[in-house]
């Protein structure tokens, strides 16, 4: 068991950063991409003194376009592949990409984007072997050698079968495929060789572009901060290919599902519906799947936030079919065993714990034993009469708000969808003005300064707060089924004046590299 561990990926000095998902970058091709605008954003971060870029999970999305319900924990989201790079490499022509330039630039219309970009990626992948030079082919072969048996081949089969079955979840497929009949899968692979090659090539293009982005970030002193949901979607390649790690019945259906019980914020609790892990099965093979998952994450980012960290200590188990999360039981998680296994295999654990909500002393103790930083969100804490900025610990990430919060301006003023009463909003306004010493007109910058003023070694604000945007620019509203994950920053919004103001705040808080 670990005692007084440390996270060597977490910055030793106080620093500052921004949360901006890749999809929210500007650009002409319908969605933020890991291309020219991502590289330019790194340049802008360096100019402001911000040294941490946090973003949401980067896996392929499905239902509701949520990055927290990916079709694979290890694959990259094909929609993030940079089209301009494919044109530069001769894999596409500019005229072929014209359809994407007709899409709106201030929001992502996934329904319009996906079929157009899918078609272009198939064209690019089909040309790869003819266009790629010797080094690129060598890199591609190395990518296949490293990933094909671990996850890539199963992912390709999963995507082909999902399309063949009208995009239905895998428990609804033909029984031979649900049960992964070996002969049926071999016949499928033999008959779909070209389609499989396309999917694998597209994944290589994603990982190749990401590698270049990560190298550029490191060359400019920028830490990449990723995000990992603790649970996986039932409708995922992971669940289909490795179902023994989950509490599923013989038909591939969940027996128990994830959520949290009723609390102050929700009288029915939260019913997430994700299948729960069979932690005994994970223990028997030394937590192999989790080790592979964290290793793959470390290849993409420097630090990763694990959502719902408290599930490692104890988790709320809800019978499948329950209408709310009221009915359930607390069950023990893997606790120290999983972190011991991951540390033994990987050494440093580059983890930040999402430890918001009702957290027990046992969860705090587990996190502290491994030196894993936690989180503080000022929007949640400012109305707590016992909260004190001066007492914020150093081993935390201090946020103004997260992707699930309203923007600071929207939260301060109240939005049309706000569930708070007018009196509750007024109470919040009074508390935040007292905390920050600021004004209603400058509240977004005032709350950022408050986060920056703490002893937290990392302080982060969403880009919407740096830009002073309202509720119309909110990234996600939990419980709202549609029109989430669509906000995009426009080129003209991150002006030189904004960058200068951010740089001034970073210097004043002594969170820059030269401080």
CSV table of C-alpha atoms in Angstrom, one decimal:
chain,number,residue,atom,x,y,z
A,1,UNK,CA,0.0,0.0,0.0
A,2,UNK,CA,1.2,3.4,-0.9
A,3,UNK,CA,2.0,6.0,1.8
A,4,UNK,CA,2.5,9.7,1.1
A,5,UNK,CA,2.8,9.1,-2.6
A,6,UNK,CA,3.4,11.9,-5.1
A,7,UNK,CA,2.3,12.8,-8.6
A,8,UNK,CA,5.4,13.8,-10.5
A,9,UNK,CA,3.5,14.9,-13.6
A,10,UNK,CA,1.6,17.6,-11.6
A,11,UNK,CA,3.5,20.9,-11.8
A,12,UNK,CA,5.7,21.6,-8.8
A,13,UNK,CA,5.2,25.4,-9.2
A,14,UNK,CA,2.0,27.3,-9.4
A,15,UNK,CA,0.8,27.6,-12.9
A,16,UNK,CA,-2.4,28.6,-14.8
A,17,UNK,CA,-4.3,27.1,-17.7
A,18,UNK,CA,-7.4,27.1,-19.8
A,19,UNK,CA,-10.1,24.5,-20.5
A,20,UNK,CA,-11.0,24.4,-24.2
A,21,UNK,CA,-12.1,21.3,-25.9
A,22,UNK,CA,-10.6,20.5,-29.3
A,23,UNK,CA,-14.0,20.7,-31.0
A,24,UNK,CA,-14.3,24.3,-29.8
A,25,UNK,CA,-11.3,25.6,-31.7
A,26,UNK,CA,-12.0,27.8,-34.7
A,27,UNK,CA,-11.5,26.8,-38.2
A,28,UNK,CA,-13.2,26.4,-41.6
A,29,UNK,CA,-14.1,22.7,-41.6
A,30,UNK,CA,-17.1,22.4,-39.4
A,31,UNK,CA,-15.4,21.4,-36.1
A,32,UNK,CA,-12.3,22.2,-34.2
A,33,UNK,CA,-9.4,20.0,-35.3
A,34,UNK,CA,-5.9,19.0,-34.3
A,35,UNK,CA,-4.4,21.1,-37.0
A,36,UNK,CA,-3.3,24.7,-37.7
A,37,UNK,CA,-5.7,26.3,-35.3
A,38,UNK,CA,-4.6,24.0,-32.5
A,39,UNK,CA,-0.9,24.9,-33.1
A,40,UNK,CA,-1.9,28.6,-33.2
A,41,UNK,CA,-3.7,28.2,-29.9
A,42,UNK,CA,-0.5,26.8,-28.4
A,43,UNK,CA,1.3,29.9,-29.6
A,44,UNK,CA,-1.4,32.1,-28.0
A,45,UNK,CA,-1.1,30.2,-24.7
A,46,UNK,CA,2.6,30.8,-24.6
A,47,UNK,CA,2.0,34.5,-25.3
A,48,UNK,CA,-0.4,34.8,-22.3
A,49,UNK,CA,1.8,32.8,-19.9
A,50,UNK,CA,-0.9,30.1,-19.6
A,51,UNK,CA,1.0,26.8,-19.5
A,52,UNK,CA,-1.8,24.2,-19.2
A,53,UNK,CA,-4.3,23.2,-21.9
A,54,UNK,CA,-7.1,21.1,-20.6
A,55,UNK,CA,-9.7,19.5,-22.9
A,56,UNK,CA,-12.4,16.8,-22.8
A,57,UNK,CA,-12.1,13.1,-23.8
A,58,UNK,CA,-11.0,12.7,-27.4
A,59,UNK,CA,-12.6,9.3,-28.2
A,60,UNK,CA,-15.1,8.8,-31.0
A,61,UNK,CA,-18.5,10.0,-30.0
A,62,UNK,CA,-21.9,8.5,-30.6
A,63,UNK,CA,-25.2,9.2,-28.7
A,64,UNK,CA,-25.8,12.8,-28.1
A,65,UNK,CA,-22.3,13.6,-29.4
A,66,UNK,CA,-21.0,13.4,-25.8
A,67,UNK,CA,-17.3,12.9,-25.4
A,68,UNK,CA,-18.1,11.1,-22.1
A,69,UNK,CA,-19.9,8.2,-23.9
A,70,UNK,CA,-17.2,7.2,-26.5
A,71,UNK,CA,-17.4,4.2,-28.8
A,72,UNK,CA,-13.9,3.3,-27.7
A,73,UNK,CA,-11.6,4.3,-24.8
A,74,UNK,CA,-8.5,4.0,-27.0
A,75,UNK,CA,-9.5,5.1,-30.4
A,76,UNK,CA,-9.4,8.8,-31.5
A,77,UNK,CA,-12.3,10.8,-32.6
A,78,UNK,CA,-12.1,10.7,-36.4
A,79,UNK,CA,-14.0,14.1,-36.6
A,80,UNK,CA,-11.0,15.8,-35.0
A,81,UNK,CA,-8.6,14.9,-37.8
A,82,UNK,CA,-7.2,18.0,-39.5
A,83,UNK,CA,-8.5,18.3,-43.1
A,84,UNK,CA,-5.9,20.9,-44.1
A,85,UNK,CA,-3.1,18.5,-43.2
A,86,UNK,CA,-4.7,15.8,-45.4
A,87,UNK,CA,-4.8,18.3,-48.3
A,88,UNK,CA,-1.1,19.3,-47.7
A,89,UNK,CA,-0.1,15.6,-47.8
A,90,UNK,CA,-1.9,14.9,-51.0
A,91,UNK,CA,-4.5,12.7,-49.5
A,92,UNK,CA,-7.3,15.1,-50.4
A,93,UNK,CA,-7.9,18.0,-52.7
A,94,UNK,CA,-9.2,21.4,-51.7
A,95,UNK,CA,-12.1,21.0,-54.0
A,96,UNK,CA,-13.1,17.7,-52.4
A,97,UNK,CA,-13.3,19.5,-49.0
A,98,UNK,CA,-15.5,22.3,-50.2
A,99,UNK,CA,-18.6,20.8,-48.6
A,100,UNK,CA,-17.1,21.2,-45.2
A,101,UNK,CA,-16.4,24.9,-45.7
A,102,UNK,CA,-20.2,25.5,-46.1
A,103,UNK,CA,-20.8,24.3,-42.5
A,104,UNK,CA,-21.3,27.0,-39.8
A,105,UNK,CA,-18.2,28.2,-38.0
A,106,UNK,CA,-19.7,29.3,-34.7
A,107,UNK,CA,-21.2,25.9,-33.7
A,108,UNK,CA,-20.7,22.3,-34.6
A,109,UNK,CA,-23.6,20.7,-36.5
A,110,UNK,CA,-22.7,17.0,-36.0
A,111,UNK,CA,-25.6,15.8,-38.1
A,112,UNK,CA,-24.3,17.7,-41.1
A,113,UNK,CA,-20.6,17.2,-40.4
A,114,UNK,CA,-20.3,13.5,-39.8
A,115,UNK,CA,-21.4,12.1,-43.2
A,116,UNK,CA,-19.3,14.6,-45.2
A,117,UNK,CA,-16.2,14.1,-43.1
A,118,UNK,CA,-16.6,10.3,-43.1
A,119,UNK,CA,-16.6,10.3,-46.8
A,120,UNK,CA,-13.5,12.5,-47.0
A,121,UNK,CA,-11.6,10.4,-44.5
A,122,UNK,CA,-12.4,7.2,-46.5
A,123,UNK,CA,-11.0,8.9,-49.6
A,124,UNK,CA,-7.8,10.0,-47.8
A,125,UNK,CA,-7.3,6.6,-46.2
A,126,UNK,CA,-7.7,4.9,-49.6
A,127,UNK,CA,-4.9,7.0,-51.0
A,128,UNK,CA,-2.5,6.7,-48.1
A,129,UNK,CA,-0.5,3.7,-49.3
A,130,UNK,CA,0.0,5.4,-52.8
A,131,UNK,CA,1.0,8.8,-51.4
A,132,UNK,CA,2.9,8.0,-48.2
A,133,UNK,CA,6.7,8.1,-48.3
A,134,UNK,CA,8.9,5.3,-46.8
A,135,UNK,CA,9.1,7.0,-43.3
A,136,UNK,CA,5.3,7.4,-43.2
A,137,UNK,CA,4.7,3.8,-44.1
A,138,UNK,CA,7.2,2.7,-41.5
A,139,UNK,CA,5.4,4.8,-38.9
A,140,UNK,CA,2.1,3.3,-40.0
A,141,UNK,CA,3.4,-0.3,-39.7
A,142,UNK,CA,4.8,0.5,-36.2
A,143,UNK,CA,1.3,1.9,-35.2
A,144,UNK,CA,-0.3,-1.4,-36.4
A,145,UNK,CA,2.3,-3.5,-34.5
A,146,UNK,CA,1.7,-1.6,-31.3
A,147,UNK,CA,-2.1,-1.5,-31.4
A,148,UNK,CA,-3.7,-4.0,-33.7
A,149,UNK,CA,-4.0,-6.9,-31.3
A,150,UNK,CA,-4.6,-4.7,-28.2
A,151,UNK,CA,-7.7,-2.8,-29.5
A,152,UNK,CA,-7.5,-1.6,-33.1
A,153,UNK,CA,-8.7,-4.7,-34.9
A,154,UNK,CA,-11.6,-5.1,-32.5
A,155,UNK,CA,-12.5,-1.5,-33.0
A,156,UNK,CA,-12.5,-1.8,-36.8
A,157,UNK,CA,-14.8,-4.9,-36.6
A,158,UNK,CA,-17.0,-3.1,-34.1
A,159,UNK,CA,-17.5,-0.1,-36.3
A,160,UNK,CA,-18.3,-2.3,-39.4
A,161,UNK,CA,-20.8,-4.4,-37.4
A,162,UNK,CA,-22.4,-1.3,-35.9
A,163,UNK,CA,-23.0,0.2,-39.3
A,164,UNK,CA,-24.2,-3.2,-40.7
A,165,UNK,CA,-26.8,-3.3,-37.8
A,166,UNK,CA,-28.1,0.2,-38.4
A,167,UNK,CA,-26.0,1.7,-35.6
A,168,UNK,CA,-27.8,-0.2,-33.0
A,169,UNK,CA,-26.0,-1.1,-29.7
A,170,UNK,CA,-24.1,-4.4,-29.9
A,171,UNK,CA,-26.4,-6.4,-27.6
A,172,UNK,CA,-29.0,-5.9,-30.4
A,173,UNK,CA,-26.9,-7.5,-33.1
A,174,UNK,CA,-27.1,-11.0,-34.6
A,175,UNK,CA,-26.3,-13.5,-31.9
A,176,UNK,CA,-23.1,-14.8,-33.5
A,177,UNK,CA,-21.7,-11.3,-33.3
A,178,UNK,CA,-23.0,-10.5,-29.9
A,179,UNK,CA,-21.3,-13.7,-28.6
A,180,UNK,CA,-18.2,-13.0,-30.8
A,181,UNK,CA,-18.3,-16.3,-32.5
A,182,UNK,CA,-14.8,-16.8,-33.8
A,183,UNK,CA,-15.7,-18.3,-37.2
A,184,UNK,CA,-18.2,-15.5,-37.9
A,185,UNK,CA,-15.7,-12.8,-37.0
A,186,UNK,CA,-13.0,-14.4,-39.2
A,187,UNK,CA,-15.4,-14.6,-42.1
A,188,UNK,CA,-16.3,-10.9,-41.5
A,189,UNK,CA,-12.7,-9.9,-41.4
A,190,UNK,CA,-11.9,-11.8,-44.7
A,191,UNK,CA,-14.9,-10.2,-46.5
A,192,UNK,CA,-14.3,-6.6,-45.2
A,193,UNK,CA,-10.5,-6.3,-45.6
A,194,UNK,CA,-10.7,-3.0,-47.4
A,195,UNK,CA,-13.1,-1.4,-44.9
A,196,UNK,CA,-11.0,-2.6,-42.0
A,197,UNK,CA,-7.9,-1.1,-43.6
A,198,UNK,CA,-9.7,2.2,-44.0
A,199,UNK,CA,-10.7,2.4,-40.3
A,200,UNK,CA,-7.1,1.4,-39.2
A,201,UNK,CA,-5.6,4.0,-41.5
A,202,UNK,CA,-7.9,6.7,-40.3
A,203,UNK,CA,-6.9,5.9,-36.7
A,204,UNK,CA,-3.3,6.2,-37.7
A,205,UNK,CA,-3.9,9.6,-39.2
A,206,UNK,CA,-5.5,10.8,-35.9
A,207,UNK,CA,-2.6,9.5,-33.8
A,208,UNK,CA,0.0,10.8,-36.2
A,209,UNK,CA,-1.5,14.3,-36.1
A,210,UNK,CA,-1.9,14.1,-32.3
A,211,UNK,CA,1.8,13.1,-31.9
A,212,UNK,CA,2.9,16.2,-33.8
A,213,UNK,CA,0.6,18.4,-31.7
A,214,UNK,CA,1.9,17.0,-28.5
A,215,UNK,CA,5.5,17.5,-29.6
A,216,UNK,CA,4.7,21.1,-30.5
A,217,UNK,CA,3.1,21.7,-27.1
A,218,UNK,CA,6.1,20.3,-25.3
A,219,UNK,CA,8.5,22.4,-27.4
A,220,UNK,CA,6.5,25.5,-26.2
A,221,UNK,CA,6.3,24.5,-22.6
A,222,UNK,CA,2.6,23.6,-22.7
A,223,UNK,CA,1.2,20.8,-20.5
A,224,UNK,CA,-1.6,18.8,-22.2
A,225,UNK,CA,-4.3,17.9,-19.6
A,226,UNK,CA,-6.8,15.2,-20.7
A,227,UNK,CA,-10.0,13.7,-19.3
A,228,UNK,CA,-11.0,10.1,-18.7
A,229,UNK,CA,-14.5,9.0,-17.7
A,230,UNK,CA,-14.3,6.3,-15.0
A,231,UNK,CA,-17.1,4.2,-16.7
A,232,UNK,CA,-17.4,3.2,-20.3
A,233,UNK,CA,-20.4,3.0,-22.5
A,234,UNK,CA,-22.1,-0.3,-23.0
A,235,UNK,CA,-22.3,0.6,-26.6
A,236,UNK,CA,-18.6,0.6,-27.1
A,237,UNK,CA,-15.9,-1.6,-28.6
A,238,UNK,CA,-14.4,-2.1,-25.2
A,239,UNK,CA,-17.5,-3.6,-23.7
A,240,UNK,CA,-18.1,-5.8,-26.8
A,241,UNK,CA,-14.5,-7.1,-27.0
A,242,UNK,CA,-13.8,-7.4,-23.2
A,243,UNK,CA,-17.2,-8.0,-21.6
A,244,UNK,CA,-15.9,-10.1,-18.8
A,245,UNK,CA,-14.6,-7.0,-17.1
A,246,UNK,CA,-18.2,-5.7,-16.7
A,247,UNK,CA,-21.3,-6.9,-14.8
A,248,UNK,CA,-23.2,-8.2,-17.9
A,249,UNK,CA,-25.5,-11.1,-18.4
A,250,UNK,CA,-25.2,-13.7,-21.2
A,251,UNK,CA,-27.0,-11.4,-23.6
A,252,UNK,CA,-24.6,-8.5,-23.1
A,253,UNK,CA,-27.1,-6.5,-21.0
A,254,UNK,CA,-26.1,-4.8,-17.8
A,255,UNK,CA,-27.2,-6.3,-14.6
A,256,UNK,CA,-26.4,-3.3,-12.5
A,257,UNK,CA,-25.7,0.3,-13.7
A,258,UNK,CA,-23.8,3.3,-12.4
A,259,UNK,CA,-25.1,6.5,-10.8
A,260,UNK,CA,-25.2,8.4,-7.6
A,261,UNK,CA,-27.8,8.4,-4.8
A,262,UNK,CA,-30.1,11.2,-3.9
A,263,UNK,CA,-28.5,14.3,-2.4
A,264,UNK,CA,-29.0,18.0,-1.9
A,265,UNK,CA,-28.8,18.6,-5.6
A,266,UNK,CA,-31.1,15.8,-6.8
A,267,UNK,CA,-33.9,14.2,-5.0
A,268,UNK,CA,-33.8,11.2,-7.3
A,269,UNK,CA,-30.1,10.9,-7.5
A,270,UNK,CA,-28.4,10.6,-10.9
A,271,UNK,CA,-29.0,7.5,-13.1
A,272,UNK,CA,-26.1,7.3,-15.6
A,273,UNK,CA,-26.9,3.9,-16.9
A,274,UNK,CA,-23.3,2.8,-17.6
A,275,UNK,CA,-22.5,-0.8,-16.9
A,276,UNK,CA,-20.5,-1.4,-13.7
A,277,UNK,CA,-17.1,-3.1,-13.6
A,278,UNK,CA,-16.6,-6.6,-12.3
A,279,UNK,CA,-13.8,-5.6,-10.0
A,280,UNK,CA,-13.0,-9.2,-9.0
A,281,UNK,CA,-12.3,-10.0,-12.7
A,282,UNK,CA,-10.0,-7.0,-13.0
A,283,UNK,CA,-8.1,-8.1,-9.9
A,284,UNK,CA,-7.6,-11.6,-11.2
A,285,UNK,CA,-5.6,-10.3,-14.2
A,286,UNK,CA,-3.8,-7.6,-12.3
A,287,UNK,CA,-5.9,-4.7,-13.6
A,288,UNK,CA,-4.5,-5.2,-17.1
A,289,UNK,CA,-7.2,-3.3,-18.8
A,290,UNK,CA,-6.8,-0.2,-16.6
A,291,UNK,CA,-3.0,-0.3,-17.0
A,292,UNK,CA,-3.4,-0.4,-20.8
A,293,UNK,CA,-5.9,2.4,-20.6
A,294,UNK,CA,-3.7,4.7,-18.5
A,295,UNK,CA,-0.6,3.9,-20.6
A,296,UNK,CA,-2.5,4.8,-23.8
A,297,UNK,CA,-3.7,8.1,-22.1
A,298,UNK,CA,-0.1,8.9,-21.1
A,299,UNK,CA,0.9,8.6,-24.8
A,300,UNK,CA,-1.6,11.4,-25.7
A,301,UNK,CA,-1.4,13.7,-22.7
A,302,UNK,CA,0.7,14.6,-19.7
A,303,UNK,CA,-2.0,14.6,-17.0
A,304,UNK,CA,-5.5,13.1,-17.1
A,305,UNK,CA,-8.5,13.9,-14.9
A,306,UNK,CA,-10.4,10.8,-14.0
A,307,UNK,CA,-14.1,11.6,-13.7
A,308,UNK,CA,-16.0,10.3,-10.6
A,309,UNK,CA,-12.9,9.2,-8.8
A,310,UNK,CA,-14.9,8.2,-5.7
A,311,UNK,CA,-16.0,5.1,-7.6
A,312,UNK,CA,-12.6,3.6,-7.0
A,313,UNK,CA,-13.3,3.6,-3.2
A,314,UNK,CA,-17.1,2.8,-3.3
A,315,UNK,CA,-19.6,2.9,-6.0
A,316,UNK,CA,-23.4,3.2,-6.1
A,317,UNK,CA,-24.9,0.0,-7.7
A,318,UNK,CA,-28.4,0.4,-9.2
A,319,UNK,CA,-30.4,-2.6,-10.5
A,320,UNK,CA,-30.8,-2.4,-14.3
A,321,UNK,CA,-34.2,-1.2,-15.2
A,322,UNK,CA,-34.6,1.1,-12.2
A,323,UNK,CA,-36.4,4.3,-13.1
A,324,UNK,CA,-34.3,6.5,-10.7
A,325,UNK,CA,-31.1,6.2,-8.7
A,326,UNK,CA,-33.0,6.0,-5.4
A,327,UNK,CA,-32.8,2.2,-5.3
A,328,UNK,CA,-29.2,1.1,-5.0
A,329,UNK,CA,-26.4,0.0,-2.6
A,330,UNK,CA,-22.9,1.2,-1.9
A,331,UNK,CA,-20.4,-1.5,-3.0
A,332,UNK,CA,-16.6,-1.5,-2.4
A,333,UNK,CA,-14.4,-0.4,-5.2
A,334,UNK,CA,-10.9,-1.7,-5.9
A,335,UNK,CA,-9.3,0.9,-3.6
A,336,UNK,CA,-5.5,0.7,-3.2
A,337,UNK,CA,-5.2,-2.5,-5.2
A,338,UNK,CA,-5.8,-0.8,-8.6
A,339,UNK,CA,-3.4,2.1,-7.9
A,340,UNK,CA,-0.7,-0.2,-6.6
A,341,UNK,CA,-1.0,-2.3,-9.8
A,342,UNK,CA,-0.9,0.8,-12.1
A,343,UNK,CA,2.0,2.3,-10.2
A,344,UNK,CA,4.0,-1.0,-10.3
A,345,UNK,CA,3.4,-1.2,-14.0
A,346,UNK,CA,3.8,2.4,-15.0
A,347,UNK,CA,5.6,4.2,-12.2
A,348,UNK,CA,4.3,7.7,-12.0
A,349,UNK,CA,0.5,8.1,-11.9
A,350,UNK,CA,-0.3,11.2,-14.0
A,351,UNK,CA,-3.8,11.5,-12.5
A,352,UNK,CA,-6.1,14.3,-11.2
A,353,UNK,CA,-9.1,13.1,-9.3
A,354,UNK,CA,-12.6,14.6,-10.0
A,355,UNK,CA,-13.6,14.5,-6.3
A,356,UNK,CA,-16.6,16.8,-6.4
A,357,UNK,CA,-19.9,16.3,-4.6
A,358,UNK,CA,-20.4,14.2,-1.5
A,359,UNK,CA,-17.0,12.8,-0.7
A,360,UNK,CA,-16.2,10.6,2.3
A,361,UNK,CA,-13.1,10.7,4.4
A,362,UNK,CA,-12.2,7.3,2.9
A,363,UNK,CA,-12.1,8.8,-0.6
A,364,UNK,CA,-9.9,11.7,0.6
A,365,UNK,CA,-7.6,9.2,2.3
A,366,UNK,CA,-7.3,7.0,-0.8
A,367,UNK,CA,-6.4,10.1,-3.0
A,368,UNK,CA,-4.0,11.4,-0.4
A,369,UNK,CA,-2.2,8.0,-0.1
A,370,UNK,CA,-1.2,8.2,-3.7
A,371,UNK,CA,-0.5,12.0,-3.8
A,372,UNK,CA,-3.3,12.4,-6.4
A,373,UNK,CA,-4.5,16.1,-6.7
A,374,UNK,CA,-8.2,16.8,-6.3
A,375,UNK,CA,-10.4,19.7,-7.5
A,376,UNK,CA,-12.0,22.9,-6.2
A,377,UNK,CA,-14.7,24.6,-8.3
A,378,UNK,CA,-15.3,28.2,-7.1
A,379,UNK,CA,-18.9,28.3,-8.5
A,380,UNK,CA,-19.7,25.4,-6.1
A,381,UNK,CA,-17.9,26.8,-3.1
A,382,UNK,CA,-18.4,30.6,-3.0
A,383,UNK,CA,-21.7,30.3,-1.1
A,384,UNK,CA,-20.2,28.1,1.6
A,385,UNK,CA,-19.7,30.3,4.6
A,386,UNK,CA,-16.8,28.2,5.7
A,387,UNK,CA,-14.9,28.5,2.3
A,388,UNK,CA,-11.7,30.5,2.5
A,389,UNK,CA,-9.5,31.2,-0.6
A,390,UNK,CA,-6.5,31.4,1.7
A,391,UNK,CA,-7.1,27.8,2.8
A,392,UNK,CA,-7.2,26.2,-0.6
A,393,UNK,CA,-4.6,23.4,-0.6
A,394,UNK,CA,-1.7,23.3,-3.0
A,395,UNK,CA,-2.4,19.8,-4.2
A,396,UNK,CA,-5.5,20.7,-6.1
A,397,UNK,CA,-6.7,22.1,-9.4
A,398,UNK,CA,-8.7,25.3,-8.7
A,399,UNK,CA,-11.4,26.1,-11.3
A,400,UNK,CA,-13.8,29.0,-11.8
A,401,UNK,CA,-16.1,26.4,-13.4
A,402,UNK,CA,-16.0,23.3,-15.5
A,403,UNK,CA,-17.5,22.2,-18.8
A,404,UNK,CA,-20.7,21.1,-16.9
A,405,UNK,CA,-21.1,24.6,-15.3
A,406,UNK,CA,-22.6,27.7,-16.8
A,407,UNK,CA,-20.1,30.3,-17.8
A,408,UNK,CA,-19.2,32.6,-14.9
A,409,UNK,CA,-21.2,35.5,-16.3
A,410,UNK,CA,-24.2,33.2,-17.0
A,411,UNK,CA,-24.0,31.8,-13.5
A,412,UNK,CA,-23.6,35.2,-11.9
A,413,UNK,CA,-26.5,36.8,-13.7
A,414,UNK,CA,-28.8,33.8,-14.0
A,415,UNK,CA,-29.9,32.3,-17.3
A,416,UNK,CA,-33.4,31.4,-18.6
A,417,UNK,CA,-32.7,27.7,-17.9
A,418,UNK,CA,-31.4,28.4,-14.3
A,419,UNK,CA,-33.1,26.3,-11.7
A,420,UNK,CA,-32.2,28.7,-8.9
A,421,UNK,CA,-34.7,31.2,-7.6
A,422,UNK,CA,-34.2,34.9,-7.8
A,423,UNK,CA,-33.3,35.0,-4.1
A,424,UNK,CA,-30.7,32.2,-4.6
A,425,UNK,CA,-29.1,34.1,-7.5
A,426,UNK,CA,-29.0,37.2,-5.4
A,427,UNK,CA,-27.3,35.3,-2.6
A,428,UNK,CA,-24.8,34.0,-5.0
A,429,UNK,CA,-24.1,37.4,-6.4
A,430,UNK,CA,-23.5,38.9,-2.9
A,431,UNK,CA,-21.2,36.0,-1.9
A,432,UNK,CA,-19.0,36.1,-5.0
A,433,UNK,CA,-18.7,39.9,-4.9
A,434,UNK,CA,-17.6,39.6,-1.3
A,435,UNK,CA,-15.2,36.8,-2.1
A,436,UNK,CA,-13.6,38.6,-5.1
A,437,UNK,CA,-14.0,42.3,-4.1
A,438,UNK,CA,-15.0,42.7,-7.7
A,439,UNK,CA,-17.9,44.2,-9.7
A,440,UNK,CA,-20.8,42.7,-11.7
A,441,UNK,CA,-19.2,44.1,-14.9
A,442,UNK,CA,-15.9,42.4,-14.4
A,443,UNK,CA,-17.0,39.3,-12.5
A,444,UNK,CA,-15.5,36.8,-15.0
A,445,UNK,CA,-12.0,38.3,-14.6
A,446,UNK,CA,-12.6,38.7,-10.8
A,447,UNK,CA,-13.3,35.0,-10.3
A,448,UNK,CA,-10.3,34.0,-12.4
A,449,UNK,CA,-8.1,36.3,-10.3
A,450,UNK,CA,-9.6,34.6,-7.2
A,451,UNK,CA,-8.7,31.2,-8.6
A,452,UNK,CA,-5.2,32.4,-9.5
A,453,UNK,CA,-4.7,33.9,-6.1
A,454,UNK,CA,-4.9,30.6,-4.3
A,455,UNK,CA,-2.1,28.3,-3.3
A,456,UNK,CA,-3.4,25.6,-5.7
A,457,UNK,CA,-0.5,24.6,-7.9
A,458,UNK,CA,-2.8,24.6,-10.9
A,459,UNK,CA,-5.6,27.1,-11.6
A,460,UNK,CA,-7.8,26.8,-14.7
A,461,UNK,CA,-10.7,28.7,-16.2
A,462,UNK,CA,-12.8,27.7,-19.2
A,463,UNK,CA,-12.1,29.8,-22.3
A,464,UNK,CA,-15.6,31.2,-22.1
A,465,UNK,CA,-14.6,32.9,-18.8
A,466,UNK,CA,-11.5,34.5,-20.3
A,467,UNK,CA,-13.6,35.8,-23.2
A,468,UNK,CA,-16.4,37.1,-20.9
A,469,UNK,CA,-19.2,35.1,-22.6
A,470,UNK,CA,-22.7,34.3,-21.2
A,471,UNK,CA,-24.9,31.3,-21.0
A,472,UNK,CA,-25.4,31.1,-24.8
A,473,UNK,CA,-21.8,29.8,-24.9
A,474,UNK,CA,-22.2,27.1,-22.3
A,475,UNK,CA,-20.6,23.8,-23.3
A,476,UNK,CA,-22.9,21.3,-21.6
A,477,UNK,CA,-26.0,21.4,-19.4
A,478,UNK,CA,-26.2,18.1,-17.5
A,479,UNK,CA,-29.6,16.4,-17.9
A,480,UNK,CA,-30.3,18.3,-21.2
A,481,UNK,CA,-30.5,15.7,-24.0
A,482,UNK,CA,-29.7,17.9,-27.0
A,483,UNK,CA,-27.6,20.8,-28.3
A,484,UNK,CA,-24.7,20.2,-26.0
A,485,UNK,CA,-21.0,20.1,-26.9
A,486,UNK,CA,-21.5,22.5,-29.8
A,487,UNK,CA,-19.9,25.8,-28.8
A,488,UNK,CA,-17.0,27.0,-30.8
A,489,UNK,CA,-14.6,29.9,-30.4
A,490,UNK,CA,-14.4,32.3,-33.3
A,491,UNK,CA,-11.0,33.5,-34.7
A,492,UNK,CA,-11.7,37.2,-33.8
A,493,UNK,CA,-12.6,36.5,-30.1
A,494,UNK,CA,-9.2,35.8,-28.7
A,495,UNK,CA,-7.9,39.3,-29.5
A,496,UNK,CA,-4.5,40.8,-28.6
A,497,UNK,CA,-6.2,42.8,-25.9
A,498,UNK,CA,-7.7,39.7,-24.3
A,499,UNK,CA,-4.3,37.9,-24.5
A,500,UNK,CA,-2.6,40.9,-22.9
A,501,UNK,CA,-5.1,41.0,-20.1
A,502,UNK,CA,-4.7,37.3,-19.4
A,503,UNK,CA,-0.9,37.7,-19.4
A,504,UNK,CA,-1.2,40.5,-16.9
A,505,UNK,CA,-3.3,38.3,-14.6
A,506,UNK,CA,-0.8,35.5,-14.9
A,507,UNK,CA,2.1,37.7,-14.0
A,508,UNK,CA,0.3,39.4,-11.1
A,509,UNK,CA,-0.5,36.0,-9.6
A,510,UNK,CA,3.1,34.8,-10.2
A,511,UNK,CA,1.9,31.8,-12.2
A,512,UNK,CA,4.0,32.3,-15.2
A,513,UNK,CA,7.2,30.3,-16.1
A,514,UNK,CA,9.4,33.2,-15.1
A,515,UNK,CA,7.7,33.9,-11.7
